[in-house]
Short mmCIF file of C-alpha atoms and ligand atoms in Angstrom, two decimals:
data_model
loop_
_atom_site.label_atom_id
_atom_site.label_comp_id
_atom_site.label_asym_id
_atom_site.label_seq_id
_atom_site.Cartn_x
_atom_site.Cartn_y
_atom_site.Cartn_z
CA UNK A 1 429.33 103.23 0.34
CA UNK A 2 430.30 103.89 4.08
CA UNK A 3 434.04 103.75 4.66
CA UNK A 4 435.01 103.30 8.34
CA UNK A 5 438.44 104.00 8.72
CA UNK A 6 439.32 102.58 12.59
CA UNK A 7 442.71 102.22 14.24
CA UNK A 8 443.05 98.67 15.04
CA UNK A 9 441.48 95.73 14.47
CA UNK A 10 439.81 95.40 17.78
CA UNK A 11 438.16 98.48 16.82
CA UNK A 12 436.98 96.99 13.90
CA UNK A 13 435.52 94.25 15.38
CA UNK A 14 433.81 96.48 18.06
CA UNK A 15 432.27 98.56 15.15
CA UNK A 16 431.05 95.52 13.96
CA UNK A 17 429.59 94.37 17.35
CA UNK A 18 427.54 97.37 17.99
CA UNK A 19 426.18 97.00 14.36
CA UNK A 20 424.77 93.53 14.99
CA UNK A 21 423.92 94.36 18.37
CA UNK A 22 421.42 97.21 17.02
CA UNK A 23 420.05 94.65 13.75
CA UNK A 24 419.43 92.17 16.95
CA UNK A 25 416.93 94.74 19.17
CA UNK A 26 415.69 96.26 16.19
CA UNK A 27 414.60 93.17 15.10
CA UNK A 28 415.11 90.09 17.18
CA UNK A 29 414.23 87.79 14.34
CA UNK A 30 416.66 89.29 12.10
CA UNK A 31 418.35 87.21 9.05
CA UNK A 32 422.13 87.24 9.44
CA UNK A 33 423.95 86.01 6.93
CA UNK A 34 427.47 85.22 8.30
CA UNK A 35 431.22 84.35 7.46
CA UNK A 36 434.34 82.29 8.78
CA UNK A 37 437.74 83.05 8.36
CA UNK A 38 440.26 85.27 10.65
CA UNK A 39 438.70 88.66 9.83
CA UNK A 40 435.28 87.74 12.04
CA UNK A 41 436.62 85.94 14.89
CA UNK A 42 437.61 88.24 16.87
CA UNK A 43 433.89 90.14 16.37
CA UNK A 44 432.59 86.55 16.99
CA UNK A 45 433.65 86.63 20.63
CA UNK A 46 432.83 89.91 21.52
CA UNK A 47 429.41 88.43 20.63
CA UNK A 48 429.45 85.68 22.23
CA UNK A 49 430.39 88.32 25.46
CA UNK A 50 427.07 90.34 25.03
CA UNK A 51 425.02 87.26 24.87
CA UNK A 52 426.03 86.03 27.45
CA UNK A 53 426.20 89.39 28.86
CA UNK A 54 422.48 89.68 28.51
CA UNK A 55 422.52 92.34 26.40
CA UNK A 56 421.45 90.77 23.02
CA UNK A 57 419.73 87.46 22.18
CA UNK A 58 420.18 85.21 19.37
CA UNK A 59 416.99 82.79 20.02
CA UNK A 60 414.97 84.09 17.29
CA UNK A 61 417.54 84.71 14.90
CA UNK A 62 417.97 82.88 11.53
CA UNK A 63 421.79 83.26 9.92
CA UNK A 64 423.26 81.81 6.77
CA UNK A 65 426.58 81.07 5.69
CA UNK A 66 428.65 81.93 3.04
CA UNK A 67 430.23 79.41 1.73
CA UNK A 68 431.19 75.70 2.72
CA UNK A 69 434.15 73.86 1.16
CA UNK A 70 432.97 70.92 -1.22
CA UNK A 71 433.64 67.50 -0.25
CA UNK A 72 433.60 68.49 4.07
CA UNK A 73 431.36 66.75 6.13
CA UNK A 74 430.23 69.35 8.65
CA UNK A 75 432.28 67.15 11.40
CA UNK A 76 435.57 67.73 9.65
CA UNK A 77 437.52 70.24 11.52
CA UNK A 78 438.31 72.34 8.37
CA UNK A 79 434.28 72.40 7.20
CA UNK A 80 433.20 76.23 7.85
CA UNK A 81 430.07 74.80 9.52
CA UNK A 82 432.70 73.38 12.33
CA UNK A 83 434.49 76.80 12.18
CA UNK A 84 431.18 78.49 12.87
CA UNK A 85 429.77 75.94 15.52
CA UNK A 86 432.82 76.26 17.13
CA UNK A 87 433.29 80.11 17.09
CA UNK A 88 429.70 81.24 18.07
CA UNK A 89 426.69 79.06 17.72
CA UNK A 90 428.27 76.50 20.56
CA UNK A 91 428.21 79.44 22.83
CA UNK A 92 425.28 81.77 22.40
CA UNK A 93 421.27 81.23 22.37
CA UNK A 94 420.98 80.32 18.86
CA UNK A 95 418.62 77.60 17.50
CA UNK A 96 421.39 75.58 15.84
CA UNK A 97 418.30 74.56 13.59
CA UNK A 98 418.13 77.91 12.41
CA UNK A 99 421.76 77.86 11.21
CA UNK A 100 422.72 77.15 7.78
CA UNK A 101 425.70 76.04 6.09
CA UNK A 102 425.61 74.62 2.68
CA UNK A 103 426.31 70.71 3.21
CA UNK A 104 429.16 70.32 1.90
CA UNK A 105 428.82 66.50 0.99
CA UNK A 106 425.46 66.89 -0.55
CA UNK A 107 425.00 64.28 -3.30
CA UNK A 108 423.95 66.59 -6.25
CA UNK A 109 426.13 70.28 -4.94
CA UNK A 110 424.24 71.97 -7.84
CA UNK A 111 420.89 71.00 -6.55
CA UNK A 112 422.35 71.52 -3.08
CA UNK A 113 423.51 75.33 -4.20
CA UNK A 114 419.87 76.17 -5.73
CA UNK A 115 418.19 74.44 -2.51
CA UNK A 116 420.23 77.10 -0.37
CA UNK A 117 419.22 79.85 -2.49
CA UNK A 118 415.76 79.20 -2.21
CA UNK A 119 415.66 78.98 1.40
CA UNK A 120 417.30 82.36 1.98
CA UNK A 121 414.49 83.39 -0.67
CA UNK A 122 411.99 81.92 1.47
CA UNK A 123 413.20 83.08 4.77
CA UNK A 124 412.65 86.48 3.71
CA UNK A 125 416.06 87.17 2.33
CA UNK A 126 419.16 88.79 4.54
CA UNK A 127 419.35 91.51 6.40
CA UNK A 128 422.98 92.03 7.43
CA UNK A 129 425.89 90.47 5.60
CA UNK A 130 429.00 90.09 7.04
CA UNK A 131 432.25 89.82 4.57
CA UNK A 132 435.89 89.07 4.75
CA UNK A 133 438.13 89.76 1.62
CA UNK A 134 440.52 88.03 0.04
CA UNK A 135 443.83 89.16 -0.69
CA UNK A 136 442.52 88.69 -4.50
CA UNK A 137 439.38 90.98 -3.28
CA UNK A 138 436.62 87.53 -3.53
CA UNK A 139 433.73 87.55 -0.98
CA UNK A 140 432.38 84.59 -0.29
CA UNK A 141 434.25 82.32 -2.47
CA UNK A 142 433.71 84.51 -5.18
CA UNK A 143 436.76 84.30 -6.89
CA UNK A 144 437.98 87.13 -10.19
CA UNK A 145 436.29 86.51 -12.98
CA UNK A 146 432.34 85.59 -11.09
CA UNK A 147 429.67 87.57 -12.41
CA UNK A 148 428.87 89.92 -10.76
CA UNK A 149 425.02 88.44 -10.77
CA UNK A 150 426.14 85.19 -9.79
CA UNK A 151 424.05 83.42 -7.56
CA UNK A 152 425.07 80.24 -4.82
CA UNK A 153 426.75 77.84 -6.62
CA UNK A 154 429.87 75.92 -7.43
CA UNK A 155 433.30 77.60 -7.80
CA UNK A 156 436.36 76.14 -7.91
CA UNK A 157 439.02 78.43 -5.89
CA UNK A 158 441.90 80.20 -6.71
CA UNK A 159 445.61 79.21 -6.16
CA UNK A 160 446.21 81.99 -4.40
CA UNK A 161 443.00 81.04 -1.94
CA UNK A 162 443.87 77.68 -1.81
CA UNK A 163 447.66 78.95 -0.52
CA UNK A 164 445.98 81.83 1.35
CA UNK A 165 443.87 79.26 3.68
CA UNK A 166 446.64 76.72 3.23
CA UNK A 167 447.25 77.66 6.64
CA UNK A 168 444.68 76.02 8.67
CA UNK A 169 444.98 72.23 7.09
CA UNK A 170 447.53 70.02 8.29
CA UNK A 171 450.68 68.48 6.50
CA UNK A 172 448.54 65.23 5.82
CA UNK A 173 445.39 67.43 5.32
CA UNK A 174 443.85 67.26 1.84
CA UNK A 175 443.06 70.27 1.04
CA UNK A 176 439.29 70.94 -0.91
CA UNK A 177 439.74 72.77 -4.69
CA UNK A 178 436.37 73.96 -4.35
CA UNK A 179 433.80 75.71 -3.13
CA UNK A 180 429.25 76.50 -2.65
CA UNK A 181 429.22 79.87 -2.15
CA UNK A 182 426.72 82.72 -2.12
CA UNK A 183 426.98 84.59 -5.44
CA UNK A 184 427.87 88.21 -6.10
CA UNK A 185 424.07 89.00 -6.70
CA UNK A 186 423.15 86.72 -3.83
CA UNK A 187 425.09 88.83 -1.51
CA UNK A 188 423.87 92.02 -2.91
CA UNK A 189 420.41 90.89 -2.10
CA UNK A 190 421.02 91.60 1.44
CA UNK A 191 419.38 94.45 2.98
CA UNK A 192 422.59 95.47 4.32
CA UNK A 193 426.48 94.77 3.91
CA UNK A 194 428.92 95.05 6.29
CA UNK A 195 432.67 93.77 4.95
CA UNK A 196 435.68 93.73 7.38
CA UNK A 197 439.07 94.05 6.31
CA UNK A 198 442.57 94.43 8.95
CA UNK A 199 446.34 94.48 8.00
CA UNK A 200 448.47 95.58 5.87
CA UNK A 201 448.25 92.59 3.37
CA UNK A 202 444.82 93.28 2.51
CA UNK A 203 445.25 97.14 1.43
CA UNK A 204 445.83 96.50 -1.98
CA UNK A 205 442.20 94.43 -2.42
CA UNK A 206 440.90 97.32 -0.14
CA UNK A 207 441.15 99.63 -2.89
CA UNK A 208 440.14 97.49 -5.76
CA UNK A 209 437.08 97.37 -3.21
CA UNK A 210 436.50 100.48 -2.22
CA UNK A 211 438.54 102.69 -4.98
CA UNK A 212 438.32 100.83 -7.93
CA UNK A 213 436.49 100.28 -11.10
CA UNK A 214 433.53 98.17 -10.62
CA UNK A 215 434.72 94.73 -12.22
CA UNK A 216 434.25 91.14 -11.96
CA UNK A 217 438.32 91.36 -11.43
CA UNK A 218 437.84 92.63 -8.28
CA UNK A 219 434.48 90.58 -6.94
CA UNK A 220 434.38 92.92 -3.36
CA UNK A 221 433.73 96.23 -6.20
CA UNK A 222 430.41 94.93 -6.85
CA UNK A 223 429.67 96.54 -3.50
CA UNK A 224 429.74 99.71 -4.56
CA UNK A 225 426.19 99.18 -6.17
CA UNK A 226 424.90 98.60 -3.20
CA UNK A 227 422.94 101.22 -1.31
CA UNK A 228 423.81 100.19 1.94
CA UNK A 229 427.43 99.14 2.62
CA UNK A 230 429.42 99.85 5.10
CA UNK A 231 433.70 98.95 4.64
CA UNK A 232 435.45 98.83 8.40
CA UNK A 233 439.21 98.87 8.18
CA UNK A 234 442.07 99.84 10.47
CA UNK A 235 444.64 101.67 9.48
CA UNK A 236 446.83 99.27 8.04
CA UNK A 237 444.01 98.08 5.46
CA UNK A 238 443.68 101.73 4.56
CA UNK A 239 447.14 102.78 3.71
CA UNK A 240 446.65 102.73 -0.11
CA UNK A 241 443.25 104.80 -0.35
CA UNK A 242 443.70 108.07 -1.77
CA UNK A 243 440.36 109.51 -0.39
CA UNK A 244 441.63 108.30 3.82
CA UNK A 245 440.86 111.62 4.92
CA UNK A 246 437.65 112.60 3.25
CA UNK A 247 436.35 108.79 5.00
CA UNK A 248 437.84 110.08 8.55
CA UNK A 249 435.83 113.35 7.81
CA UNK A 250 433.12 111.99 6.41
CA UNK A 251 432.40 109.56 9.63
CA UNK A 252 432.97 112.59 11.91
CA UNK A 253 429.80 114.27 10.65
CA UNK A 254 428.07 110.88 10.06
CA UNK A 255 428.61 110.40 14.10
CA UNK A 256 427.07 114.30 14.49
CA UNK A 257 424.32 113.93 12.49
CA UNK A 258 423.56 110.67 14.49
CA UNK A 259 423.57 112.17 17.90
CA UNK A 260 421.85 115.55 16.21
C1 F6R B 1 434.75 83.18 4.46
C2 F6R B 1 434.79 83.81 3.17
C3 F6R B 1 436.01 84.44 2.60
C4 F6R B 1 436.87 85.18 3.63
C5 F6R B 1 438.12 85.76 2.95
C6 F6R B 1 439.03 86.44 3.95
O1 F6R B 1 433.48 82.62 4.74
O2 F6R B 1 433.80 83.79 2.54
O3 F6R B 1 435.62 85.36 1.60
O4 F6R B 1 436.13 86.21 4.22
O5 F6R B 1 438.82 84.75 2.32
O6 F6R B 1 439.55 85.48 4.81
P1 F6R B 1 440.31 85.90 6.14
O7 F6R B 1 439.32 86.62 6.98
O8 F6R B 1 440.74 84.61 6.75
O9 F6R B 1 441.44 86.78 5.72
#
């Protein structure tokens, strides 16, 4: 596992940036599988900037969500495939047609969750995976407790999610109990993994991540059998890691040997 220890979160997000940015001229066609919540959105636009910048394109590219809340038309303001039309694909080159999000309404969500699956399969599987984590250390909506070679299905959420994204439904808002998401060994799958975490609040599932003992407790461990995964944090995100300055170190000489 790479551990990028940045100091703010607009570094993060610029990390981030230049990541995608090289996936998108290695290979314009590139599979991105993507995520909503605050930890991208801030990446998001600096995206959106180099599109429109001309420095990037998104016209071939091909990008799956994570998750979708069950029971959200994609219209609904609180469906993740609003969140992501109105965070990036409303304001880059993307083929919207390209863009998945698991429907949220679909009649059968079980046969909806195994249809998803199979298209990733079929579009030749991801190649960069972005992640959030939740303050209970999920990815996608992977709550404790998922195996850890789950695949896109059905999960009903937390009460500490449901409180956590409490904060974007309204008083009169009813509020979905669950969740499609990618699984564990879904998001594994990906070529590579990039997972974003900022602020102090996160820390503690920082460490389960990046730290702990790999366990279904902590879904965002699972990570660290991947062989290319790369954990951006600021400072704040950090605080509880006991091996902070070996990472700092570590990324000094990563950034040599790069420019070697
Ligand atoms: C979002 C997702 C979630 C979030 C996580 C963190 O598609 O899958 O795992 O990444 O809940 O959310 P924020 O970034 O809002 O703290």
């Amino acid at each position: 596992m790479r551990l990028v220890i940045l100091p703010n979160s607009d570094d993060v997000a610029e990390f981030a940036c230049d990541l995608f940015a090289r996936q998108l001229l290695e290979k314009p066609n590139s599979i991105l599988g993507l995520a909503t919540g605050s930890s991208p959105t801030t990446l998001y636009k600096k995206l959106i900037e180099r599109q429109q910048g001309g420095d990037i394109s998104f016209s071939k590219v091909t990008s799956f969500n994570l998750d979708e809340y069950v029971g959200l038309n994609g219209e609904h303001t609180q469906s993740y495939r609003h969140f992501m039309n109105e965070q990036l694909f409303d304001h880059i080159d993307i083929d919207k047609g390209r863009t998945f999000v698991p429907n949220g309404v679909a009649k059968d969500p079980n046969e909806e969750c195994k249809r998803y699956e199979e298209m990733i399969a079929l579009a030749g599987g991801v190649d960069l995976q972005l992640l959030g984590i939740g303050i209970n250390g999920h990815i996608g909506f992977n709550e404790p407790l998922s195996s850890l070679s789950s695949r896109t299905r059905v999960k009903t959420l937390t009460k500490s999610t449901i409180e956590a994204n409490s904060r974007f439904f309204g008083p009169d808002e009813r509020q979905p109990t669950d969740s499609m998401t990618m699984g564990i060994g879904t998001i594994l799958d990906a070529k590579q993994v990039v997972l974003l975490a900022t602020g102090a609040h996160k820390a503690e599932a920082v460490r389960g991540c990046v730290e702990g003992a790999v366990t279904a407790s902590c879904p965002a461990s699972a990570l660290q059998l991947h062989q290319h995964a790369i954990v951006v944090v600021d400072e704040a995100a950090a605080e509880l890691l006991s091996m902070k300055d070996y990472a700092i170190w570590a990324e000094t000489r990563h950034i040599a040997m790069e420019q070697m």
